[in-house]
Amino acid sequence: MTELRKAAVVGGGVIGGGWAARLIQNGIDVAVADPDPEAERKIGEVLALADRAFAKLTNAPAGPRGKLRFAASIEEAVHRVEFIQESAPERLDLKQRLLADIDRHAPPDALIGSSTSGLLPTDLQRDMGRPERLVVAHPFNPVYLLPLVEIVGGRRTAPQTIERAKRFYQDIGMQPLV
């Protein structure tokens, strides 16, 4: 089980909702930031799907669940968290802007993962003050069900960040491919 207890998910679509479900199922409290007025409903649906899938896969009792809350801003979502998973739409300009905002407001030692399948981590790091803590963490979908995640560092990613990300994703039941 991971030592991390508080996380944020920025972007509550299918991938972000899947990350929220996986984190909550592993006892981690999650704050979600998403401007979509339907975000609460959509994430609620993903959580219900994840719960049904988990119940069908195992007869084992579920462990302690994390709590879900919705934040009005990125600043509020990332306040005092240890891990942030950014899962915004696949647009470089949007992700750069969001990651710079996350970086500005998150605690200095918070680990940041970006869910992307085609953008380079070095490009994503461009506007970050602490780019050494960012990895691309591209999950297989649905995140709450398929335990694979690709981890890719950029030119400015610290080697210890990759190791820390690998351990974290393993701790929440994922098989990291570095």
mmCIF file of N, CA and C in Angstrom, residues 15 19 85-92 95 99 113-121 124 135-139 150 152:
data_model
loop_
_atom_site.group_PDB
_atom_site.id
_atom_site.type_symbol
_atom_site.label_atom_id
_atom_site.label_comp_id
_atom_site.label_asym_id
_atom_site.label_seq_id
_atom_site.Cartn_x
_atom_site.Cartn_y
_atom_site.Cartn_z
ATOM 1 N N ILE A 15 -10.419 9.241 -18.726
ATOM 2 C CA ILE A 15 -9.131 8.867 -18.139
ATOM 3 C C ILE A 15 -9.008 9.437 -16.723
ATOM 4 N N TRP A 19 -8.603 7.366 -13.248
ATOM 5 C CA TRP A 19 -7.540 7.560 -12.250
ATOM 6 C C TRP A 19 -8.160 7.814 -10.873
ATOM 7 N N GLN A 85 -2.387 13.835 -10.884
ATOM 8 C CA GLN A 85 -2.485 13.212 -12.205
ATOM 9 C C GLN A 85 -3.263 14.149 -13.101
ATOM 10 N N GLU A 86 -2.586 14.706 -14.091
ATOM 11 C CA GLU A 86 -3.223 15.596 -15.065
ATOM 12 C C GLU A 86 -3.752 14.739 -16.204
ATOM 13 N N SER A 87 -5.020 14.920 -16.545
ATOM 14 C CA SER A 87 -5.663 14.117 -17.587
ATOM 15 C C SER A 87 -6.559 14.974 -18.476
ATOM 16 N N ALA A 88 -6.038 16.113 -18.870
ATOM 17 C CA ALA A 88 -6.786 17.039 -19.735
ATOM 18 C C ALA A 88 -6.746 16.537 -21.179
ATOM 19 N N PRO A 89 -7.579 17.123 -22.045
ATOM 20 C CA PRO A 89 -7.555 16.743 -23.461
ATOM 21 C C PRO A 89 -6.160 16.885 -24.075
ATOM 22 N N GLU A 90 -5.926 16.127 -25.108
ATOM 23 C CA GLU A 90 -4.622 15.977 -25.754
ATOM 24 C C GLU A 90 -4.279 17.198 -26.629
ATOM 25 N N ARG A 91 -4.071 18.330 -25.968
ATOM 26 C CA ARG A 91 -3.654 19.560 -26.659
ATOM 27 C C ARG A 91 -2.443 20.109 -25.926
ATOM 28 N N LEU A 92 -1.332 20.253 -26.639
ATOM 29 C CA LEU A 92 -0.083 20.668 -26.016
ATOM 30 C C LEU A 92 -0.222 21.998 -25.300
ATOM 31 N N LYS A 95 -2.234 21.539 -22.040
ATOM 32 C CA LYS A 95 -1.492 20.788 -21.022
ATOM 33 C C LYS A 95 -0.324 21.611 -20.472
ATOM 34 N N LEU A 99 -0.149 22.364 -16.583
ATOM 35 C CA LEU A 99 0.992 21.864 -15.814
ATOM 36 C C LEU A 99 1.768 23.002 -15.160
ATOM 37 N N GLY A 113 2.050 13.429 -12.640
ATOM 38 C CA GLY A 113 1.954 12.560 -13.805
ATOM 39 C C GLY A 113 1.018 13.185 -14.818
ATOM 40 N N SER A 114 1.347 13.046 -16.097
ATOM 41 C CA SER A 114 0.487 13.555 -17.158
ATOM 42 C C SER A 114 0.011 12.388 -18.009
ATOM 43 N N SER A 115 -1.293 12.267 -18.163
ATOM 44 C CA SER A 115 -1.877 11.227 -19.005
ATOM 45 C C SER A 115 -1.871 11.721 -20.441
ATOM 46 N N THR A 116 -0.950 11.224 -21.225
ATOM 47 C CA THR A 116 -0.899 11.581 -22.634
ATOM 48 C C THR A 116 -0.396 10.385 -23.419
ATOM 49 N N SER A 117 -0.874 10.252 -24.639
ATOM 50 C CA SER A 117 -0.423 9.145 -25.468
ATOM 51 C C SER A 117 0.478 9.600 -26.597
ATOM 52 N N GLY A 118 0.543 10.906 -26.832
ATOM 53 C CA GLY A 118 1.321 11.346 -27.982
ATOM 54 C C GLY A 118 2.172 12.575 -27.778
ATOM 55 N N LEU A 119 2.101 13.216 -26.608
ATOM 56 C CA LEU A 119 2.887 14.423 -26.378
ATOM 57 C C LEU A 119 4.153 14.074 -25.602
ATOM 58 N N LEU A 120 5.251 14.747 -25.946
ATOM 59 C CA LEU A 120 6.533 14.467 -25.308
ATOM 60 C C LEU A 120 6.647 15.164 -23.959
ATOM 61 N N PRO A 121 7.166 14.464 -22.959
ATOM 62 C CA PRO A 121 7.292 15.074 -21.638
ATOM 63 C C PRO A 121 8.173 16.321 -21.647
ATOM 64 N N LEU A 124 5.995 19.079 -22.546
ATOM 65 C CA LEU A 124 5.052 19.375 -21.467
ATOM 66 C C LEU A 124 5.720 20.164 -20.336
ATOM 67 N N VAL A 135 6.410 13.284 -14.879
ATOM 68 C CA VAL A 135 6.538 12.147 -15.790
ATOM 69 C C VAL A 135 5.266 12.048 -16.613
ATOM 70 N N VAL A 136 5.406 11.532 -17.823
ATOM 71 C CA VAL A 136 4.224 11.110 -18.553
ATOM 72 C C VAL A 136 3.835 9.780 -17.950
ATOM 73 N N ALA A 137 2.581 9.635 -17.615
ATOM 74 C CA ALA A 137 2.038 8.386 -17.076
ATOM 75 C C ALA A 137 0.824 8.046 -17.927
ATOM 76 N N HIS A 138 1.074 7.299 -18.994
ATOM 77 C CA HIS A 138 0.025 6.960 -19.950
ATOM 78 C C HIS A 138 -0.607 5.628 -19.564
ATOM 79 N N PRO A 139 -1.867 5.658 -19.106
ATOM 80 C CA PRO A 139 -2.511 4.417 -18.665
ATOM 81 C C PRO A 139 -3.182 3.682 -19.821
ATOM 82 N N GLU A 150 2.420 3.333 -18.800
ATOM 83 C CA GLU A 150 3.733 3.651 -19.360
ATOM 84 C C GLU A 150 4.245 4.903 -18.656
ATOM 85 N N VAL A 152 7.231 7.764 -18.750
ATOM 86 C CA VAL A 152 8.272 8.342 -19.593
ATOM 87 C C VAL A 152 8.720 9.659 -18.981
#
